[in-house]
Amino acid sequence: MQLPVKTRHFLEEAGSLSAFMGRFLTSIFKPRFEIGEFFRQCYVIGYRSLPLIALTAFIMGLVLTMQLRPSLIAYGVESQLPAMVGIAIMREIGPVITALIFAGKIGSSIGAELGSMKVTEQIDAMEVSGTNPFKYLVVTRTLAAMLMLPVLVLLGDAISLYGAYLGVNIKGATSFSLFFTQVFNNLAFSDVLPAFIKSFFFGLAVGLIGCYKGYYSSKGTEGVGRSANSAVVVASVIIFLIDLLAVQVTDALGVN
Amino acid sequence: MLTLQQHIPVKTPTAGQPVITISHLNKSFGKNAVLKDFALTLNRGEHLVILGKSGSGKSVLIKCIIGLLQPDSGSIEVLGEEITTLEHDALDQVRAKVGFLFQSNALYDSMTVRQNLEFPLRRHWIQVTQLEVDHMVQEALEDVGLAHTIDMMPAELSGGMQKRIALARTLILRPEIILYDEPTAGLDPITGREIIDLIMQVRQKYGSSALIISHDMNCVRLTADKVIVLFEGRPYATGNYATLERSEDPGVKQFFQ
Ligand SMILES: Nc1ncnc2c1ncn2[C@@H]1O[C@H](COP(=O)(O)OP(=O)(O)O)[C@@H](O)[C@H]1O
Ligand SMILES: [Mg+2]
């Protein structure tokens, strides 16, 4: 049976990405551990994406609140505004938007960085200098992305809620403490924990796909551009797929 | 784990013994058979040039020698070790004695010149003090005449300077064998000539053996003790520059026009 070329291409890509992930998982626990490089990457990845994530999170909280208000007024439940916004941000919008921004910023830069290291033989040079480039480059970056994204999501959530608080205060006043009491009274642990857990997977996807695309970049400057680009596209799609899967899991476990 | 003293090669090597022996080497990528039953011997102290057209598999050949590519079949013996079957740690020990000057320099562009040079020293587990590291970095940079660039980034340097820094990084472990992948490609003739002079100075100072890949005839003429013409994946002709220059064979002649 002859599969159509595009289908075969897709399956090959999925297969080699899975193999790459397998290699990542087995490399984590084997020495030598590149601790220094890992912490450097945590700093670089967190620091580089924080301003953008803070800005978008703030705007999103503010706009979401302003958009929801008329509908809630129409149903006569304006007092539920903080609770509504809080749930929307913490459960879904915060993690997903932060992950998408993260993919755009970090996924592309990892893809471009490793891609250019590949085409200029820097990865080969590492290998002959007593260094396992997979551990030094891929494991450190993927782990750093995986650990930093949940932290960034929490920060982004907090900033979004602050934006929402300002949004509520544009028309009609509420105190800071009243707003946050209303938000958190309506949030259960089961709202926050699954969102937190899925952001680890979002981070894993962004880091791993950025590394994969860069590590197998084709020759030439064009190849590097393509790596960066497809790192973002593929990671973004996978973020939504993980999101879809996560909601099925929480649903099945009855943690809604 | 190596110490510095163990690592530095003896100053008076026994000349003539083979340091690299390749036989029956085959390597293909899919249907593209790049190397077919290739063979060569590099003797201690010798400078051997592999001459071949672009895309003829010269880089594939030296990447097999250093274990970056696994050949399909054949034997590659480097400093008495069979590279194709070596375990990881043993392979690293051989790699520490073999310098590789990459065609695209492969300088780490996120690191300064100093960090680039320190990288192989620190990563090969050689127990050295910071003082020794500083001294070795300084000496390697002086060897290539670029001591003043120590705190610069690779992107701030010209193409010829980058090549020289890459050579300094190759020299820092005092390799017994140096593999040069097209050392003058992409450089203007004058800068290319400077690199050729450096290759000869390095030879004088360290007495290292070298495998030089090139199709720059100036480089071949000035550096080679012996030349192997790589053609259609095979060692097509062997000889010194003068004899090959007089050859009537069209496969050889094409390079000397
Ligand atoms: N990693 C690889 N995968 C597939 N083909 C390769 C790879 N590396 C080299 N080749 C092919 O091997 C041939 C020789 O390449 P190379 O050794 O780089 O040539 P050159 O003699 O110019 O250095 C080329 O046809 C190239 O396409
Ligand atoms: Mg080449």
XYZ file of C-alpha atoms and ligand atoms in Angstrom:
541
model
C 0.000 0.000 0.000
C 1.373 3.386 -0.966
C 0.513 6.233 1.396
C 0.159 9.719 -0.028
C 3.442 11.604 0.215
C 2.150 14.164 2.720
C 0.743 11.493 5.005
C 3.955 9.532 4.895
C 5.919 12.676 5.576
C 3.716 13.480 8.558
C 4.082 9.974 9.986
C 7.852 10.018 9.539
C 8.055 13.358 11.310
C 5.845 12.119 14.151
C 8.005 9.029 14.453
C 11.288 10.859 14.593
C 9.888 13.427 17.033
C 8.815 10.543 19.293
C 12.275 9.006 19.024
C 13.761 12.386 19.923
C 11.502 12.557 22.968
C 12.515 9.028 23.965
C 16.147 10.026 23.742
C 15.408 13.082 25.873
C 13.668 11.016 28.546
C 16.476 8.479 28.769
C 19.197 11.164 28.743
C 17.761 13.063 31.723
C 18.795 10.441 34.231
C 22.189 9.518 32.839
C 25.322 11.445 33.817
C 27.004 13.681 33.005
C 24.557 16.309 34.222
C 24.997 19.748 32.737
C 23.825 21.592 35.847
C 25.552 24.896 35.082
C 24.150 25.119 31.594
C 20.691 24.126 32.867
C 20.562 26.995 35.348
C 21.886 29.381 32.743
C 19.089 28.323 30.397
C 16.445 28.706 33.145
C 17.614 32.251 33.647
C 17.832 33.067 29.940
C 14.489 31.486 29.072
C 12.612 32.982 32.025
C 14.161 36.391 31.773
C 13.755 36.734 28.031
C 10.076 35.873 27.954
C 8.897 37.558 31.156
C 8.332 41.121 29.837
C 6.271 39.938 26.870
C 4.242 37.522 28.967
C 3.616 40.180 31.622
C 2.401 42.656 29.020
C 0.074 40.269 27.205
C -1.263 38.815 30.449
C -2.092 42.260 31.781
C -3.893 43.326 28.611
C -5.777 40.048 28.414
C -7.083 40.304 31.980
C -8.180 43.869 31.418
C -9.850 43.284 28.057
C -11.525 40.064 29.082
C -13.144 41.851 32.024
C -14.333 44.749 29.884
C -15.765 42.367 27.276
C -17.581 40.197 29.776
C -19.185 42.987 31.754
C -22.038 43.902 29.308
C -23.141 40.263 29.047
C -23.147 39.807 32.792
C -25.086 43.063 33.215
C -27.622 41.771 30.697
C -28.178 38.705 32.859
C -28.138 40.783 36.014
C -25.101 38.991 37.465
C -22.520 41.747 37.283
C -21.409 40.875 40.805
C -20.119 37.574 39.443
C -17.613 39.347 37.188
C -14.499 38.690 39.338
C -15.410 35.023 39.741
C -16.055 34.532 36.022
C -12.860 36.256 34.987
C -10.856 34.454 37.638
C -12.014 31.039 36.486
C -11.496 31.822 32.796
C -7.969 33.061 33.407
C -6.786 30.434 35.840
C -8.248 27.428 34.095
C -7.737 28.114 30.456
C -6.744 31.475 29.090
C -3.730 32.073 31.331
C -1.939 28.797 30.625
C -2.788 28.657 26.924
C -1.999 32.261 26.015
C 1.199 32.219 28.072
C 2.259 28.980 26.392
C 1.564 30.385 22.934
C 3.562 33.540 23.626
C 6.288 31.344 25.076
C 6.285 29.206 21.933
C 6.598 32.330 19.783
C 9.442 33.757 21.819
C 11.381 30.786 23.164
C 10.500 28.005 20.705
C 11.645 30.092 17.781
C 14.832 31.262 19.457
C 15.821 27.732 20.480
C 15.051 26.521 16.944
C 17.152 29.265 15.383
C 19.997 28.948 17.886
C 20.398 25.184 17.530
C 19.752 25.372 13.796
C 22.592 27.811 13.283
C 24.828 25.787 15.588
C 24.043 22.777 13.456
C 24.801 24.341 10.088
C 28.008 26.002 11.285
C 29.217 22.668 12.738
C 29.207 23.975 16.330
C 27.291 20.874 17.417
C 29.951 18.666 15.809
C 32.654 20.761 17.473
C 31.059 20.150 20.875
C 30.927 16.473 20.258
C 34.637 16.233 19.519
C 35.375 18.378 22.574
C 34.282 15.735 25.049
C 30.721 16.979 25.280
C 27.483 15.199 24.497
C 25.663 17.929 22.560
C 22.296 16.277 23.136
C 22.751 16.615 26.884
C 24.456 19.968 26.780
C 22.010 21.630 24.402
C 18.759 19.657 24.180
C 18.263 18.296 27.681
C 19.156 21.564 29.399
C 16.929 23.714 27.199
C 13.964 21.358 27.258
C 14.095 20.912 31.020
C 14.480 24.644 31.507
C 11.474 25.362 29.279
C 9.489 22.705 31.100
C 10.226 24.173 34.515
C 10.061 27.849 33.615
C 6.729 27.833 31.799
C 4.632 26.847 34.859
C 6.358 29.604 36.826
C 5.640 32.075 34.040
C 2.017 30.901 33.905
C 1.589 31.595 37.621
C 3.142 35.027 37.237
C 1.032 35.672 34.146
C -2.130 34.618 35.995
C -1.356 37.007 38.819
C -0.718 39.863 36.406
C -3.874 39.023 34.435
C -5.923 39.117 37.609
C -4.446 42.491 38.410
C -5.465 43.639 34.915
C -8.932 42.251 35.583
C -9.088 44.135 38.869
C -8.348 47.381 37.016
C -10.948 46.368 34.410
C -13.604 45.982 37.088
C -12.649 49.358 38.505
C -13.017 51.249 35.252
C -16.749 51.271 35.797
C -17.913 50.860 39.352
C -15.505 50.424 42.190
C -14.389 47.421 44.131
C -11.609 47.184 46.631
C -8.502 45.166 45.951
C -9.205 42.761 48.798
C -12.870 42.344 47.897
C -11.977 41.573 44.277
C -9.458 38.911 45.175
C -11.718 37.426 47.863
C -14.394 37.026 45.208
C -11.929 35.484 42.752
C -10.466 32.962 45.160
C -13.728 32.040 46.895
C -14.909 30.735 43.563
C -11.707 28.922 42.680
C -11.139 25.388 43.856
C -7.855 23.544 43.999
C -9.167 21.404 41.150
C -9.346 24.539 38.988
C -5.747 25.438 39.518
C -3.893 22.138 39.749
C -4.778 20.691 36.316
C -3.890 24.009 34.692
C -0.581 23.999 36.505
C 0.155 20.427 35.493
C -0.685 20.979 31.861
C 1.665 23.932 31.673
C 4.562 21.538 32.363
C 3.539 19.663 29.248
C 3.202 22.898 27.293
C 6.748 23.785 28.347
C 7.999 20.340 27.399
C 6.395 20.680 23.967
C 7.896 24.108 23.300
C 11.396 23.142 24.456
C 11.502 19.757 22.811
C 10.104 20.870 19.461
C 12.379 23.920 19.332
C 15.371 21.664 19.974
C 14.178 19.007 17.541
C 13.695 21.463 14.706
C 17.061 23.096 15.342
C 18.971 19.871 15.883
C 17.794 18.469 12.561
C 17.958 21.732 10.678
C 18.831 21.400 7.007
C 21.947 23.054 5.647
C 22.030 26.738 4.823
C 20.610 29.914 6.308
C 17.238 29.109 4.787
C 17.156 25.884 6.795
C 17.710 27.851 10.016
C 14.787 30.164 9.252
C 12.589 27.208 8.489
C 13.563 25.525 11.762
C 12.618 28.589 13.782
C 9.355 28.984 11.914
C 8.183 25.408 12.101
C 9.228 25.170 15.754
C 6.610 27.826 16.551
C 3.906 26.412 14.284
C 4.252 22.807 15.438
C 4.583 23.748 19.116
C 1.468 25.939 18.933
C -0.617 23.178 17.403
C 0.661 20.684 19.954
C -0.190 23.069 22.790
C -3.828 22.968 21.648
C -3.729 19.201 21.290
C -2.388 18.852 24.835
C -5.106 21.246 25.983
C -7.731 19.083 24.327
C -6.281 15.964 25.864
C -6.018 17.579 29.307
C -9.693 18.515 29.388
C -10.639 14.937 28.505
C -8.473 13.624 31.310
C -9.815 16.001 33.959
C -13.313 15.273 32.712
C -12.832 11.533 32.968
C -11.314 11.873 36.426
C -14.225 14.024 37.481
C -12.072 16.862 38.755
C -14.249 19.526 37.215
C 40.669 11.226 33.620
C 43.707 12.702 32.001
C 46.200 15.026 33.562
C 47.986 17.690 31.626
C 51.332 15.926 31.846
C 49.945 12.635 30.586
C 48.268 14.402 27.786
C 50.997 16.473 26.215
C 52.612 14.359 23.531
C 56.255 13.454 23.629
C 58.338 16.061 21.857
C 60.389 13.648 19.787
C 57.897 11.321 18.190
C 59.094 8.265 16.387
C 58.816 9.355 12.812
C 57.321 7.104 10.216
C 54.908 5.041 12.318
C 51.328 5.167 11.069
C 48.989 7.289 13.213
C 45.919 6.863 11.016
C 45.257 3.741 8.970
C 42.053 3.454 6.984
C 41.124 0.418 4.939
C 38.089 -0.785 2.990
C 36.063 2.193 4.138
C 32.522 2.423 2.747
C 29.981 5.098 3.501
C 26.734 5.876 1.740
C 23.722 8.060 2.451
C 20.736 6.190 1.091
C 21.506 5.486 -2.544
C 24.347 7.997 -2.601
C 27.556 5.950 -2.188
C 30.062 8.582 -1.082
C 33.118 6.513 -0.116
C 33.847 3.196 -1.805
C 36.592 0.955 -0.482
C 38.646 3.961 0.548
C 42.072 3.519 2.123
C 44.886 5.718 3.376
C 47.777 5.764 5.802
C 49.023 8.842 7.608
C 52.464 8.490 9.149
C 53.720 10.324 12.195
C 54.995 13.781 11.401
C 53.617 13.650 7.892
C 51.301 16.150 6.181
C 48.942 14.372 3.841
C 46.562 16.223 1.552
C 43.304 14.781 0.272
C 42.487 16.463 -3.001
C 38.967 16.224 -4.321
C 36.177 18.162 -5.954
C 33.463 19.743 -3.901
C 30.884 17.138 -2.864
C 33.309 14.259 -3.400
C 33.080 13.154 0.242
C 36.143 14.801 1.777
C 34.283 16.097 4.815
C 32.488 12.785 5.188
C 35.888 11.106 5.291
C 37.333 13.192 8.110
C 34.079 13.081 10.032
C 34.380 9.297 9.958
C 37.944 9.547 11.266
C 36.867 11.515 14.326
C 33.766 9.381 14.914
C 31.200 12.045 13.982
C 29.897 9.729 11.270
C 29.716 5.965 11.509
C 30.943 4.243 8.332
C 28.926 1.387 6.836
C 31.954 -0.876 6.831
C 35.725 -0.767 6.974
C 38.381 -0.053 9.520
C 39.690 3.280 10.850
C 42.607 3.030 13.219
C 43.676 6.246 14.929
C 46.688 6.198 17.275
C 46.303 2.442 17.564
C 42.575 2.490 18.411
C 39.818 1.191 16.148
C 37.503 4.220 16.048
C 34.475 2.433 14.625
C 34.042 0.176 17.645
C 35.229 2.404 20.492
C 32.982 3.042 23.488
C 32.125 6.598 24.304
C 34.739 7.391 26.942
C 37.544 5.723 25.025
C 36.500 7.625 21.909
C 36.696 10.886 23.857
C 40.241 10.042 24.922
C 41.307 9.616 21.304
C 39.440 12.768 20.309
C 41.424 14.730 22.886
C 44.568 13.902 20.906
C 43.126 14.779 17.512
C 42.445 18.395 16.566
C 39.742 19.227 14.046
C 39.661 22.537 12.196
C 36.141 22.750 10.818
C 35.418 24.130 7.384
C 32.936 26.624 8.870
C 35.214 27.271 11.898
C 32.448 26.165 14.298
C 33.293 28.889 16.826
C 30.623 29.017 19.545
C 28.994 32.314 18.758
C 27.495 32.775 22.205
C 30.940 32.629 23.802
C 33.941 34.943 23.854
C 37.226 33.929 22.254
C 38.570 32.991 25.690
C 35.550 30.807 26.474
C 35.791 29.182 23.054
C 39.389 28.190 23.745
C 38.698 27.058 27.299
C 35.801 24.854 26.232
C 37.753 21.810 24.979
C 40.198 22.073 27.892
C 37.518 22.044 30.536
C 35.285 19.534 28.792
C 37.891 16.875 28.232
C 38.153 16.428 31.995
C 41.779 17.393 32.033
C 42.727 18.440 35.528
C 44.224 21.859 35.121
C 44.335 24.895 37.350
C 42.950 28.244 36.243
C 46.538 29.489 35.990
C 47.451 26.722 33.555
C 44.272 27.314 31.577
C 45.062 31.024 31.257
C 48.568 30.201 30.185
C 47.464 27.687 27.544
C 44.838 30.043 26.147
C 47.407 32.799 25.951
C 49.944 30.581 24.216
C 47.439 29.251 21.684
C 46.361 32.803 20.859
C 49.974 33.913 20.477
C 50.574 30.972 18.133
C 48.028 32.470 15.760
C 49.001 36.084 16.459
C 45.681 37.161 17.944
C 46.342 37.587 21.657
C 44.489 40.899 21.678
C 41.142 39.361 20.678
C 40.816 37.312 23.869
C 37.698 39.070 25.137
C 36.011 39.620 21.799
C 33.032 37.731 20.400
C 33.530 35.648 17.224
C 31.055 37.861 15.344
C 33.371 40.855 15.844
C 36.195 39.141 13.950
C 36.866 38.941 10.222
C 36.694 35.632 8.376
C 40.460 35.156 8.441
C 40.664 35.990 12.147
C 37.851 33.540 12.899
C 39.779 30.849 11.069
C 42.861 31.623 13.151
C 40.897 31.537 16.414
C 39.428 28.209 15.325
C 42.970 26.996 14.725
C 44.008 28.234 18.162
C 41.126 26.276 19.697
C 42.300 23.222 17.783
C 45.864 23.692 19.085
C 44.969 24.183 22.713
C 44.984 20.470 23.512
C 48.365 20.056 21.740
C 46.962 17.464 19.338
C 49.173 14.759 17.904
C 47.126 14.787 14.731
C 45.346 17.765 13.176
C 42.542 17.379 10.663
C 42.110 20.465 8.502
C 38.829 20.635 6.566
C 39.406 23.052 3.672
C 41.438 25.530 5.746
C 41.620 28.165 3.004
C 38.140 27.823 1.492
C 36.158 31.056 1.441
C 39.189 33.230 2.206
C 40.840 35.717 -0.125
C 44.245 34.597 -1.511
C 46.275 36.732 0.886
C 44.420 35.587 3.991
C 44.522 32.038 2.644
C 48.280 32.350 2.379
C 48.468 33.490 6.006
C 46.586 30.370 7.074
C 48.927 28.185 5.015
C 51.908 29.841 6.728
C 50.300 29.160 10.099
C 49.814 25.497 9.237
C 53.517 25.265 8.482
C 54.479 27.141 11.673
C 52.328 24.790 13.725
C 54.079 21.866 12.098
C 57.476 23.361 12.974
C 56.574 24.086 16.555
C 54.582 21.001 17.546
C 55.750 18.375 15.068
C 52.165 17.236 14.652
C 50.881 15.013 11.866
C 48.121 16.382 9.680
C 45.467 15.409 7.222
C 44.571 18.396 5.085
C 41.526 18.445 2.890
C 41.673 20.927 0.112
C 41.138 21.806 -3.484
C 43.132 25.010 -3.224
C 46.235 24.114 -5.281
C 48.355 26.726 -3.541
C 47.617 25.107 -0.213
C 48.260 21.639 -1.600
C 51.592 22.637 -3.115
C 52.881 24.326 0.021
C 51.711 21.940 2.718
C 51.693 18.439 1.259
C 54.319 15.745 1.725
C 51.968 13.411 -0.058
C 48.721 13.881 -1.975
C 45.827 11.484 -2.412
C 43.327 12.323 -5.123
C 39.831 11.350 -4.002
C 37.723 10.621 -7.057
C 34.431 8.735 -7.219
C 34.795 7.671 -3.606
C 38.159 5.956 -4.145
C 41.811 6.905 -3.634
C 42.306 7.535 -7.346
C 45.964 8.550 -7.377
C 48.716 8.991 -4.819
C 52.025 10.783 -5.024
C 53.786 13.984 -4.125
C 52.768 17.281 -5.678
C 55.499 17.295 -8.325
C 54.745 13.814 -9.682
C 50.989 14.345 -9.753
C 51.469 17.689 -11.485
C 53.151 15.905 -14.379
C 50.491 13.200 -14.598
C 48.735 12.741 -17.938
C 45.699 11.092 -16.324
C 42.620 13.300 -16.929
C 41.233 12.509 -13.448
C 44.386 13.969 -11.909
C 45.097 16.618 -14.500
C 41.804 18.449 -13.917
C 43.106 19.733 -10.560
C 46.389 21.078 -11.899
C 45.095 23.339 -14.647
N 24.696 13.919 6.860
C 24.527 13.675 5.550
N 23.381 13.118 5.097
C 23.196 12.857 3.794
N 24.098 13.118 2.844
C 25.266 13.671 3.215
C 25.534 13.985 4.580
N 26.772 14.527 4.660
C 27.245 14.555 3.395
N 26.353 14.039 2.528
C 26.549 13.874 1.090
O 27.809 13.320 0.880
C 28.433 13.906 -0.257
C 29.798 14.427 0.099
O 29.697 15.499 0.998
P 30.951 16.219 1.637
O 31.841 15.215 2.248
O 30.436 17.281 2.532
O 31.663 16.862 0.363
P 33.018 17.696 0.334
O 33.979 16.828 -0.421
O 32.711 18.940 -0.434
O 33.435 17.977 1.718
C 27.498 14.966 -0.774
O 26.812 14.430 -1.870
C 26.543 15.201 0.368
O 25.267 15.515 -0.101
Mg 33.540 19.673 2.855
